[in-house]
Amino acid sequence: MNISEAKNQVEKTVEIYLMKDEFGEYVIPVQRQRPIFLLGAPGIGKTAVMEQVAEEMDIALVSYSMTHHTRQSALGLPVIREKTFGGKEYSVSEYTMSEILSSVYETMESSGKKEGILFLDEINCVSETLTPSMLQFLQFKTFGRHRVPKGWVVVTAGNPPQFNKGAREFDVATMDRLKVIEIDASYDAWRKYAVNRGVHGAVISYLDIRKQDFYSLENTTEGMSYVTARGWEDLSEMIKLYEKKGFAADETLVKQYLRNNRVAREFADYYALYRKYKESYPVSDITAGKASSAVFKRAKNADFGERISLLRQIVDYMENEIDEIISTEDSLRIVHGSLKSMAGNSETSTKQLIEEERRKLCGLLETEEQSGTGGSEKRRLYNNAVHTLESYIRQLNEEGIDEDGAWEHVKTAFNTQVKEMQNQCVKIKSQLENAFKFTEKAFGEGNEMLILVTDLTVNDNSLKFINRNGCDPYFKYNKKYQLQERRQAITDEMERLHI
């Protein structure tokens, strides 16, 4: 199955394992909960899936790579205890709580979340001295005398031996104690994740045309040659930072992430072409409704590869605008909740109330980070809200506003921010409509329009913005197209295209 299907299987399993009966006990006792074993080639997104599952289910996450652990760090250190048996004292060897299990308890204490996922990666790469203890753990959920706490689901991951020299194949007795989920590399499944993660448009448009280059792993005369999902995502981040600094992202850079000479060379060539298209098509003019007749003419006469690149650049531009405004709107919603809880409290000063709300938000942010599920977007929202509350306190201090006028000043400042946000939403909605008008005029209602509608649908923030603010052309074409029926046609055309 692909990584998206695997995520769905993990979510269902975790939900089942956390089910309780009428007495508050887990329906499947911890010792009978088979650990999940995600088995798949390296770099296909197993770790990212666990972060998503934990965040979406609002449970904690503790992750460990088992290749970094010795028998002592996983099992604990031996200590001598004095015990009495049959009236006679004996010195008995026991073990302290392992680093792994102590991290689980620490996370529970710091986050307040009593349920979570213990994710052990590279489980089939443990050292020989640790192997017996690990097999015992998989069966009984214990390291030494210490057990995984109730409410914590064990998920493991590993690579098949052909992909990792340090990996060993589990025997039947071990595999029979695991809930095995085998994962294949799939670009279609990864693409939605990539769009929502803001992966560079050049990467997405290249892989839209050359899906076969998404993942490869092979032995060559020069050694191991490989391209992974992790490599594409990390390369994307570096390209964006190179662009921000004005550095040239060339084949030398690409080869540091894509360890396949052909793919690296062809993507580097495509990226140079992508940059050239970006200069030829002023996307800001297109979304402002000011595209020149020359731009329309070039787009109309472009081959399919150039059109794919242009559409990705339009979508990227709009998604960046939309991501920013959605973040602003959602953080203002958090601020509104804080202000709402302050209203009517005349016993405490406005500045003190704001400071109390600021501390609450900082506490929530720390809780999310301690639980291991505080995603970058959630941190961004909380941080923006905290900075907004801090700006209110700063304004009150700098302008010397006394308590009598403080509350009205804060309300006015908030309402001004909301009005600015609403005006920006109107502008972005107009830009989005202009993007549809350009696509319609340049390409008609064919596959190019389908790509635009589909990509806006796949991106969570774009869909959120459209549902909140409306976009008549989107709703028109979304209704017009039977996306599932036409998806195969466009996929076939992309695969026929050679760069």
Short mmCIF file of C-alpha atoms in Angstrom, two decimals:
data_model
loop_
_atom_site.label_atom_id
_atom_site.label_comp_id
_atom_site.label_asym_id
_atom_site.label_seq_id
_atom_site.Cartn_x
_atom_site.Cartn_y
_atom_site.Cartn_z
CA MET A 1 0.00 0.00 0.00
CA ASN A 2 1.09 3.61 -0.37
CA ILE A 3 1.99 5.94 2.51
CA SER A 4 -1.45 7.56 2.55
CA GLU A 5 -3.18 4.19 2.90
CA ALA A 6 -0.68 3.21 5.60
CA LYS A 7 -1.48 6.37 7.54
CA ASN A 8 -5.16 5.47 7.40
CA GLN A 9 -4.40 1.98 8.73
CA VAL A 10 -2.31 3.39 11.58
CA GLU A 11 -5.06 5.85 12.57
CA LYS A 12 -7.68 3.11 12.67
CA THR A 13 -5.43 0.80 14.70
CA VAL A 14 -4.55 3.50 17.24
CA GLU A 15 -8.23 4.39 17.59
CA ILE A 16 -9.11 0.74 18.19
CA TYR A 17 -6.27 0.25 20.70
CA LEU A 18 -7.44 3.31 22.66
CA MET A 19 -11.08 2.15 22.85
CA LYS A 20 -12.39 1.68 26.40
CA ASP A 21 -15.22 -0.42 27.82
CA GLU A 22 -17.95 0.72 30.21
CA PHE A 23 -15.53 0.32 33.14
CA GLY A 24 -12.91 2.63 31.61
CA GLU A 25 -10.54 -0.21 30.75
CA TYR A 26 -8.96 -0.62 27.33
CA VAL A 27 -10.93 -3.13 25.27
CA ILE A 28 -7.69 -4.71 24.05
CA PRO A 29 -5.25 -4.95 26.98
CA VAL A 30 -1.80 -3.43 26.38
CA GLN A 31 -0.07 -6.82 26.39
CA ARG A 32 -2.38 -8.05 23.60
CA GLN A 33 -1.96 -5.00 21.40
CA ARG A 34 0.27 -6.06 18.56
CA PRO A 35 2.87 -3.36 17.85
CA ILE A 36 2.43 -1.85 14.39
CA PHE A 37 5.40 -2.51 12.11
CA LEU A 38 5.76 -0.15 9.13
CA LEU A 39 8.00 -1.95 6.66
CA GLY A 40 9.20 0.03 3.68
CA ALA A 41 12.12 1.48 1.79
CA PRO A 42 13.99 4.42 3.38
CA GLY A 43 12.85 8.00 2.93
CA ILE A 44 9.21 7.39 1.97
CA GLY A 45 7.71 9.33 4.88
CA LYS A 46 7.16 6.85 7.73
CA THR A 47 8.26 9.30 10.43
CA ALA A 48 6.25 12.17 8.94
CA VAL A 49 3.13 9.98 9.02
CA MET A 50 3.51 9.35 12.75
CA GLU A 51 3.78 13.08 13.45
CA GLN A 52 0.63 13.71 11.43
CA VAL A 53 -1.35 10.92 13.13
CA ALA A 54 -0.42 12.09 16.64
CA GLU A 55 -1.24 15.72 15.87
CA GLU A 56 -4.56 14.94 14.20
CA MET A 57 -5.62 12.59 17.02
CA ASP A 58 -4.38 15.05 19.69
CA ILE A 59 -2.24 12.48 21.47
CA ALA A 60 1.43 12.61 22.46
CA LEU A 61 4.34 11.25 20.44
CA VAL A 62 7.75 9.99 21.56
CA SER A 63 10.15 8.98 18.77
CA TYR A 64 13.41 7.06 18.92
CA SER A 65 15.76 5.67 16.32
CA MET A 66 16.90 2.29 17.63
CA THR A 67 20.19 2.40 15.72
CA HIS A 68 21.36 4.95 18.31
CA HIS A 69 20.71 2.74 21.34
CA THR A 70 22.87 0.31 23.23
CA ARG A 71 21.52 -2.42 25.47
CA GLN A 72 22.07 -0.16 28.49
CA SER A 73 20.22 2.90 27.17
CA ALA A 74 17.25 0.84 25.97
CA LEU A 75 17.05 -1.62 28.86
CA GLY A 76 18.36 0.54 31.71
CA LEU A 77 21.40 0.23 33.94
CA PRO A 78 21.86 -2.68 36.39
CA VAL A 79 21.59 -1.94 40.12
CA ILE A 80 21.99 -4.23 43.12
CA ARG A 81 18.98 -4.55 45.46
CA GLU A 82 18.92 -6.34 48.80
CA LYS A 83 15.91 -8.67 49.09
CA THR A 84 14.77 -11.29 51.59
CA PHE A 85 13.58 -14.73 50.49
CA GLY A 86 12.62 -17.41 53.05
CA GLY A 87 14.08 -15.35 55.84
CA LYS A 88 17.47 -15.01 54.14
CA GLU A 89 18.87 -11.89 52.46
CA TYR A 90 20.13 -11.93 48.87
CA SER A 91 21.73 -9.36 46.56
CA VAL A 92 19.56 -9.17 43.43
CA SER A 93 20.37 -7.50 40.11
CA GLU A 94 17.63 -5.24 38.73
CA TYR A 95 17.49 -2.51 36.09
CA THR A 96 16.73 1.20 36.26
CA MET A 97 13.99 2.53 33.98
CA SER A 98 15.26 2.77 30.41
CA GLU A 99 15.83 6.08 28.66
CA ILE A 100 13.01 5.25 26.23
CA LEU A 101 10.33 4.56 28.83
CA SER A 102 11.43 7.45 31.04
CA SER A 103 10.91 9.76 28.02
CA VAL A 104 7.33 8.48 27.78
CA TYR A 105 6.63 9.30 31.42
CA GLU A 106 8.35 12.68 31.14
CA THR A 107 6.20 13.54 28.11
CA MET A 108 3.06 12.56 30.00
CA GLU A 109 4.07 14.80 32.91
CA SER A 110 5.07 17.82 30.82
CA SER A 111 2.25 17.70 28.26
CA GLY A 112 -0.60 16.46 30.45
CA LYS A 113 -1.50 13.96 27.71
CA LYS A 114 -1.87 10.45 29.11
CA GLU A 115 -2.27 8.70 25.76
CA GLY A 116 0.20 8.65 22.92
CA ILE A 117 2.35 6.79 20.43
CA LEU A 118 5.80 5.38 21.18
CA PHE A 119 7.47 5.27 17.76
CA LEU A 120 10.63 3.16 17.44
CA ASP A 121 12.30 3.57 14.06
CA GLU A 122 14.91 1.24 12.52
CA ILE A 123 13.62 -1.54 14.79
CA ASN A 124 15.30 -4.27 12.74
CA CYS A 125 18.70 -2.56 12.95
CA VAL A 126 19.29 -3.00 16.70
CA SER A 127 22.61 -4.40 17.87
CA GLU A 128 22.93 -8.13 18.53
CA THR A 129 23.23 -7.52 22.29
CA LEU A 130 19.95 -5.60 22.30
CA THR A 131 18.01 -8.02 20.07
CA PRO A 132 16.73 -10.38 22.84
CA SER A 133 15.48 -7.44 24.93
CA MET A 134 13.84 -5.89 21.89
CA LEU A 135 12.01 -9.10 21.04
CA GLN A 136 10.79 -9.29 24.63
CA PHE A 137 9.63 -5.69 24.37
CA LEU A 138 7.67 -6.36 21.18
CA GLN A 139 5.87 -9.25 22.84
CA PHE A 140 5.32 -7.98 26.39
CA LYS A 141 5.79 -4.14 26.05
CA THR A 142 8.43 -4.20 28.80
CA PHE A 143 12.06 -3.17 29.11
CA GLY A 144 13.39 -5.05 32.13
CA ARG A 145 10.75 -4.77 34.88
CA HIS A 146 9.22 -1.59 33.45
CA ARG A 147 6.18 -1.65 31.18
CA VAL A 148 4.91 0.82 28.61
CA PRO A 149 2.12 2.75 30.38
CA LYS A 150 -1.49 2.06 29.50
CA GLY A 151 -2.79 4.29 26.73
CA TRP A 152 0.46 4.23 24.77
CA VAL A 153 0.45 2.46 21.42
CA VAL A 154 3.73 1.01 20.17
CA VAL A 155 4.50 1.69 16.50
CA THR A 156 7.75 0.50 14.94
CA ALA A 157 9.33 0.94 11.52
CA GLY A 158 12.14 -0.59 9.54
CA ASN A 159 13.64 -1.10 6.10
CA PRO A 160 13.73 -4.43 4.26
CA PRO A 161 17.26 -5.93 4.38
CA GLN A 162 17.87 -5.26 0.67
CA PHE A 163 17.73 -1.51 1.40
CA ASN A 164 19.83 -1.46 4.55
CA LYS A 165 22.94 -3.53 5.23
CA GLY A 166 22.39 -3.16 8.98
CA ALA A 167 18.83 -4.47 8.83
CA ARG A 168 18.00 -8.06 9.61
CA GLU A 169 14.97 -10.05 8.63
CA PHE A 170 12.72 -10.95 11.55
CA ASP A 171 11.85 -14.61 11.96
CA VAL A 172 8.28 -15.86 11.75
CA ALA A 173 7.88 -15.99 15.54
CA THR A 174 8.68 -12.27 15.77
CA MET A 175 6.65 -11.20 12.74
CA ASP A 176 3.69 -13.13 14.12
CA ARG A 177 3.65 -10.78 17.11
CA LEU A 178 3.51 -7.65 14.94
CA LYS A 179 0.80 -5.93 12.93
CA VAL A 180 2.74 -5.61 9.66
CA ILE A 181 2.01 -2.79 7.20
CA GLU A 182 4.13 -2.93 4.04
CA ILE A 183 4.54 0.42 2.29
CA ASP A 184 5.47 1.13 -1.32
CA ALA A 185 6.76 4.45 -2.67
CA SER A 186 3.92 6.30 -4.45
CA TYR A 187 4.22 9.79 -5.93
CA ASP A 188 0.45 10.27 -6.12
CA ALA A 189 0.14 9.63 -2.37
CA TRP A 190 3.12 11.87 -1.55
CA ARG A 191 1.98 14.72 -3.79
CA LYS A 192 -0.87 15.87 -1.54
CA TYR A 193 1.51 15.95 1.40
CA ALA A 194 4.04 17.88 -0.72
CA VAL A 195 1.49 20.50 -1.81
CA ASN A 196 0.40 21.12 1.78
CA ARG A 197 4.02 21.23 2.98
CA GLY A 198 4.85 23.90 0.41
CA VAL A 199 7.34 21.78 -1.54
CA HIS A 200 8.93 23.88 -4.28
CA GLY A 201 6.88 24.17 -7.46
CA ALA A 202 9.80 23.02 -9.62
CA VAL A 203 9.91 19.71 -7.72
CA ILE A 204 6.17 19.12 -8.03
CA SER A 205 5.87 20.10 -11.69
CA TYR A 206 8.95 18.01 -12.61
CA LEU A 207 7.56 14.95 -10.83
CA ASP A 208 4.10 15.52 -12.33
CA ILE A 209 5.76 14.85 -15.66
CA ARG A 210 8.40 12.33 -14.56
CA LYS A 211 6.74 10.22 -11.87
CA GLN A 212 9.24 7.43 -12.44
CA ASP A 213 11.94 9.69 -10.97
CA PHE A 214 10.16 10.10 -7.64
CA TYR A 215 11.82 7.11 -5.99
CA SER A 216 14.63 4.80 -7.02
CA LEU A 217 17.18 2.63 -5.29
CA GLU A 218 19.71 0.55 -7.22
CA ASN A 219 23.25 -0.80 -7.08
CA THR A 220 25.57 0.49 -9.79
CA THR A 221 29.23 0.02 -10.64
CA GLU A 222 29.87 3.31 -8.83
CA GLY A 223 27.96 2.26 -5.70
CA MET A 224 24.43 2.78 -4.41
CA SER A 225 22.29 5.14 -6.47
CA TYR A 226 19.11 6.47 -4.88
CA VAL A 227 16.38 9.11 -4.91
CA THR A 228 13.88 9.29 -2.04
CA ALA A 229 10.86 11.34 -0.95
CA ARG A 230 12.98 12.70 1.90
CA GLY A 231 15.61 13.78 -0.61
CA TRP A 232 13.08 15.69 -2.74
CA GLU A 233 11.63 17.47 0.30
CA ASP A 234 15.02 18.43 1.74
CA LEU A 235 16.20 19.62 -1.68
CA SER A 236 13.04 21.72 -1.98
CA GLU A 237 13.76 23.47 1.33
CA MET A 238 17.35 24.18 0.32
CA ILE A 239 16.34 25.55 -3.10
CA LYS A 240 13.88 27.96 -1.47
CA LEU A 241 16.59 29.19 0.89
CA TYR A 242 19.09 29.49 -1.97
CA GLU A 243 16.58 31.61 -3.87
CA LYS A 244 16.03 33.82 -0.82
CA LYS A 245 19.80 34.41 -0.54
CA GLY A 246 20.27 34.85 -4.29
CA PHE A 247 22.49 31.78 -4.63
CA ALA A 248 22.48 29.64 -7.78
CA ALA A 249 20.82 26.26 -7.20
CA ASP A 250 22.66 24.18 -9.78
CA GLU A 251 23.46 20.53 -10.45
CA THR A 252 26.18 20.58 -7.78
CA LEU A 253 23.54 21.32 -5.13
CA VAL A 254 20.98 18.90 -6.57
CA LYS A 255 23.45 15.99 -6.49
CA GLN A 256 23.87 16.46 -2.76
CA TYR A 257 20.24 15.36 -2.26
CA LEU A 258 19.39 13.27 -5.34
CA ARG A 259 22.03 10.54 -5.45
CA ASN A 260 21.23 9.47 -8.97
CA ASN A 261 23.31 11.19 -11.64
CA ARG A 262 20.68 11.08 -14.38
CA VAL A 263 17.82 12.32 -12.21
CA ALA A 264 19.99 15.02 -10.65
CA ARG A 265 21.16 16.24 -14.06
CA GLU A 266 17.69 16.24 -15.60
CA PHE A 267 16.09 17.96 -12.62
CA ALA A 268 18.85 20.61 -12.57
CA ASP A 269 18.16 21.28 -16.27
CA TYR A 270 14.43 21.44 -15.60
CA TYR A 271 14.90 23.80 -12.65
CA ALA A 272 16.90 26.19 -14.88
CA LEU A 273 14.03 26.05 -17.38
CA TYR A 274 11.50 26.59 -14.58
CA ARG A 275 13.37 29.74 -13.54
CA LYS A 276 13.38 30.92 -17.16
CA TYR A 277 9.60 30.44 -17.38
CA LYS A 278 9.24 32.41 -14.16
CA GLU A 279 10.97 35.38 -15.79
CA SER A 280 8.87 35.03 -18.95
CA TYR A 281 5.53 34.91 -17.14
CA PRO A 282 5.04 37.72 -14.56
CA VAL A 283 2.66 35.85 -12.26
CA SER A 284 1.92 38.97 -10.19
CA ASP A 285 0.60 40.65 -13.36
CA ILE A 286 -1.44 37.56 -14.25
CA THR A 287 -3.14 37.44 -10.84
CA ALA A 288 -3.68 41.22 -10.94
CA GLY A 289 -5.54 40.82 -14.25
CA LYS A 290 -2.83 42.73 -16.16
CA ALA A 291 -1.27 40.00 -18.30
CA SER A 292 -0.11 41.38 -21.66
CA SER A 293 -1.25 40.05 -25.02
CA ALA A 294 2.29 38.72 -25.56
CA VAL A 295 2.05 36.64 -22.37
CA PHE A 296 -1.33 35.24 -23.43
CA LYS A 297 0.05 34.39 -26.87
CA ARG A 298 3.13 32.63 -25.48
CA ALA A 299 1.03 30.63 -23.00
CA LYS A 300 -1.40 29.62 -25.73
CA ASN A 301 1.41 28.35 -27.98
CA ALA A 302 3.39 26.67 -25.18
CA ASP A 303 3.88 22.91 -25.07
CA PHE A 304 2.33 20.90 -22.25
CA GLY A 305 5.50 20.91 -20.14
CA GLU A 306 5.72 24.70 -20.20
CA ARG A 307 2.04 24.96 -19.35
CA ILE A 308 2.47 22.62 -16.38
CA SER A 309 5.31 24.81 -15.12
CA LEU A 310 3.29 28.01 -15.54
CA LEU A 311 0.25 26.61 -13.75
CA ARG A 312 2.43 25.42 -10.87
CA GLN A 313 3.92 28.90 -10.56
CA ILE A 314 0.45 30.48 -10.52
CA VAL A 315 -0.73 28.00 -7.89
CA ASP A 316 2.44 28.51 -5.82
CA TYR A 317 1.96 32.28 -5.90
CA MET A 318 -1.67 32.02 -4.83
CA GLU A 319 -0.96 29.41 -2.15
CA ASN A 320 1.73 31.61 -0.60
CA GLU A 321 -0.73 34.52 -0.45
CA ILE A 322 -3.48 32.29 0.91
CA ASP A 323 -1.22 30.58 3.50
CA GLU A 324 -0.26 33.98 4.89
CA ILE A 325 -3.83 35.28 5.17
CA ILE A 326 -5.17 32.02 6.63
CA SER A 327 -2.43 32.13 9.26
CA THR A 328 -3.31 35.75 10.05
CA GLU A 329 -7.02 34.97 10.27
CA ASP A 330 -6.57 31.88 12.45
CA SER A 331 -4.21 33.64 14.86
CA LEU A 332 -6.69 36.52 15.13
CA ARG A 333 -9.33 33.94 16.04
CA ILE A 334 -7.08 32.84 18.91
CA VAL A 335 -6.63 36.48 19.98
CA HIS A 336 -10.40 36.99 19.79
CA GLY A 337 -10.88 34.07 22.16
CA SER A 338 -8.43 35.66 24.60
CA LEU A 339 -10.15 39.06 24.40
CA LYS A 340 -13.55 37.43 24.81
CA SER A 341 -12.44 35.76 28.05
CA MET A 342 -11.19 39.14 29.31
CA ALA A 343 -14.42 41.06 28.61
CA GLY A 344 -16.42 42.10 31.66
CA ASN A 345 -13.60 41.62 34.15
CA SER A 346 -13.41 45.02 35.86
CA GLU A 347 -11.48 43.83 38.91
CA THR A 348 -8.16 43.36 37.09
CA SER A 349 -6.33 45.89 34.91
CA THR A 350 -6.44 45.42 31.14
CA LYS A 351 -2.66 45.06 30.90
CA GLN A 352 -2.65 42.41 33.61
CA LEU A 353 -5.47 40.50 31.88
CA ILE A 354 -3.62 40.59 28.56
CA GLU A 355 -0.45 39.35 30.28
CA GLU A 356 -2.38 36.47 31.85
CA GLU A 357 -3.80 35.49 28.44
CA ARG A 358 -0.33 35.74 26.91
CA ARG A 359 1.04 33.35 29.54
CA LYS A 360 -1.82 30.92 28.88
CA LEU A 361 -0.99 30.84 25.17
CA CYS A 362 2.70 30.35 25.91
CA GLY A 363 1.71 27.45 28.17
CA LEU A 364 -0.39 25.86 25.42
CA LEU A 365 2.48 26.25 22.97
CA GLU A 366 4.90 24.60 25.38
CA THR A 367 2.44 21.76 26.00
CA GLU A 368 2.19 21.06 22.26
CA GLU A 369 5.97 21.05 21.92
CA GLN A 370 6.41 18.79 24.96
CA SER A 371 3.89 16.30 23.59
CA GLY A 372 5.91 15.96 20.40
CA THR A 373 2.96 16.96 18.20
CA GLY A 374 3.36 20.74 17.98
CA GLY A 375 3.57 21.19 14.20
CA SER A 376 5.27 24.24 12.69
CA GLU A 377 1.95 25.78 11.61
CA LYS A 378 0.41 25.41 15.07
CA ARG A 379 3.52 26.99 16.62
CA ARG A 380 3.26 29.81 14.12
CA LEU A 381 -0.38 30.51 15.05
CA TYR A 382 0.32 30.56 18.79
CA ASN A 383 3.43 32.69 18.33
CA ASN A 384 1.55 35.20 16.16
CA ALA A 385 -1.22 35.42 18.77
CA VAL A 386 1.33 35.90 21.57
CA HIS A 387 3.09 38.67 19.61
CA THR A 388 -0.25 40.38 18.96
CA LEU A 389 -1.09 40.43 22.68
CA GLU A 390 2.42 41.72 23.40
CA SER A 391 1.90 44.51 20.86
CA TYR A 392 -1.24 45.64 22.72
CA ILE A 393 0.70 45.92 26.00
CA ARG A 394 3.49 47.78 24.22
CA GLN A 395 1.03 50.26 22.65
CA LEU A 396 -0.60 50.94 26.02
CA ASN A 397 2.81 51.62 27.57
CA GLU A 398 4.25 53.71 24.72
CA GLU A 399 1.15 55.87 24.30
CA GLY A 400 0.64 56.27 28.03
CA ILE A 401 -3.00 55.14 27.92
CA ASP A 402 -4.51 54.83 31.38
CA GLU A 403 -6.86 52.10 32.55
CA ASP A 404 -10.01 54.08 31.66
CA GLY A 405 -9.16 54.00 27.95
CA ALA A 406 -7.12 50.79 27.79
CA TRP A 407 -9.89 48.33 26.96
CA GLU A 408 -11.35 50.54 24.20
CA HIS A 409 -7.87 51.02 22.73
CA VAL A 410 -7.28 47.27 22.59
CA LYS A 411 -10.68 46.62 20.99
CA THR A 412 -10.01 49.33 18.38
CA ALA A 413 -6.58 47.87 17.61
CA PHE A 414 -8.06 44.40 17.19
CA ASN A 415 -10.90 45.63 14.97
CA THR A 416 -8.38 47.47 12.80
CA GLN A 417 -6.41 44.25 12.33
CA VAL A 418 -9.59 42.38 11.42
CA LYS A 419 -10.51 45.05 8.86
CA GLU A 420 -7.05 44.88 7.27
CA MET A 421 -7.33 41.10 7.12
CA GLN A 422 -10.77 41.31 5.49
CA ASN A 423 -9.47 43.78 2.88
CA GLN A 424 -6.60 41.42 2.10
CA CYS A 425 -9.09 38.55 1.69
CA VAL A 426 -11.00 40.62 -0.90
CA LYS A 427 -7.75 41.26 -2.77
CA ILE A 428 -6.72 37.60 -2.75
CA LYS A 429 -10.17 36.51 -3.89
CA SER A 430 -9.84 38.88 -6.86
CA GLN A 431 -6.37 37.48 -7.64
CA LEU A 432 -7.75 33.95 -7.56
CA GLU A 433 -10.54 34.87 -9.95
CA ASN A 434 -8.01 36.51 -12.28
CA ALA A 435 -5.97 33.29 -12.26
CA PHE A 436 -9.06 31.42 -13.48
CA LYS A 437 -9.75 34.06 -16.15
CA PHE A 438 -6.19 33.81 -17.45
CA THR A 439 -6.29 30.01 -17.55
CA GLU A 440 -9.65 30.04 -19.32
CA LYS A 441 -8.51 32.61 -21.90
CA ALA A 442 -5.12 30.99 -22.53
CA PHE A 443 -6.02 27.30 -22.40
CA GLY A 444 -9.80 26.97 -22.45
CA GLU A 445 -11.52 24.41 -20.24
CA GLY A 446 -9.21 21.47 -20.82
CA ASN A 447 -6.63 19.69 -18.72
CA GLU A 448 -4.91 22.92 -17.66
CA MET A 449 -8.07 24.14 -15.94
CA LEU A 450 -8.46 20.73 -14.34
CA ILE A 451 -4.94 20.99 -12.92
CA LEU A 452 -5.71 24.42 -11.44
CA VAL A 453 -8.94 23.23 -9.80
CA THR A 454 -7.42 19.98 -8.54
CA ASP A 455 -4.36 21.64 -6.99
CA LEU A 456 -6.49 24.23 -5.20
CA THR A 457 -8.66 21.40 -3.90
CA VAL A 458 -5.69 19.37 -2.66
CA ASN A 459 -4.23 22.28 -0.67
CA ASP A 460 -5.99 22.49 2.71
CA ASN A 461 -5.50 26.24 3.16
CA SER A 462 -6.66 27.06 -0.38
CA LEU A 463 -9.81 25.05 0.14
CA LYS A 464 -10.33 26.69 3.54
CA PHE A 465 -9.95 30.16 2.00
CA ILE A 466 -12.36 29.41 -0.84
CA ASN A 467 -14.98 27.98 1.54
CA ARG A 468 -14.68 31.06 3.77
CA ASN A 469 -14.55 33.73 1.07
CA GLY A 470 -16.03 32.12 -2.03
CA CYS A 471 -14.69 31.94 -5.58
CA ASP A 472 -17.35 31.53 -8.29
CA PRO A 473 -15.01 30.21 -11.04
CA TYR A 474 -13.68 27.53 -8.69
CA PHE A 475 -17.16 26.31 -7.79
CA LYS A 476 -18.18 26.43 -11.45
CA TYR A 477 -15.33 24.26 -12.68
CA ASN A 478 -15.25 22.01 -9.65
CA LYS A 479 -18.87 21.14 -10.40
CA LYS A 480 -18.25 20.86 -14.14
CA TYR A 481 -15.40 18.38 -13.93
CA GLN A 482 -15.83 14.81 -12.90
CA LEU A 483 -12.33 14.76 -11.41
CA GLN A 484 -12.02 11.04 -10.91
CA GLU A 485 -13.03 10.28 -14.48
CA ARG A 486 -10.60 12.77 -16.01
CA ARG A 487 -7.64 12.18 -13.72
CA GLN A 488 -6.42 9.19 -15.72
CA ALA A 489 -6.45 11.11 -19.00
CA ILE A 490 -4.22 13.85 -17.67
CA THR A 491 -1.94 11.33 -15.96
CA ASP A 492 -1.46 9.49 -19.26
CA GLU A 493 -0.61 12.71 -21.08
CA MET A 494 1.97 13.68 -18.45
CA GLU A 495 3.62 10.29 -18.63
CA ARG A 496 3.89 10.51 -22.43
CA LEU A 497 5.70 13.84 -22.19
CA HIS A 498 9.51 13.79 -22.23
CA ILE A 499 11.47 16.76 -20.97
#
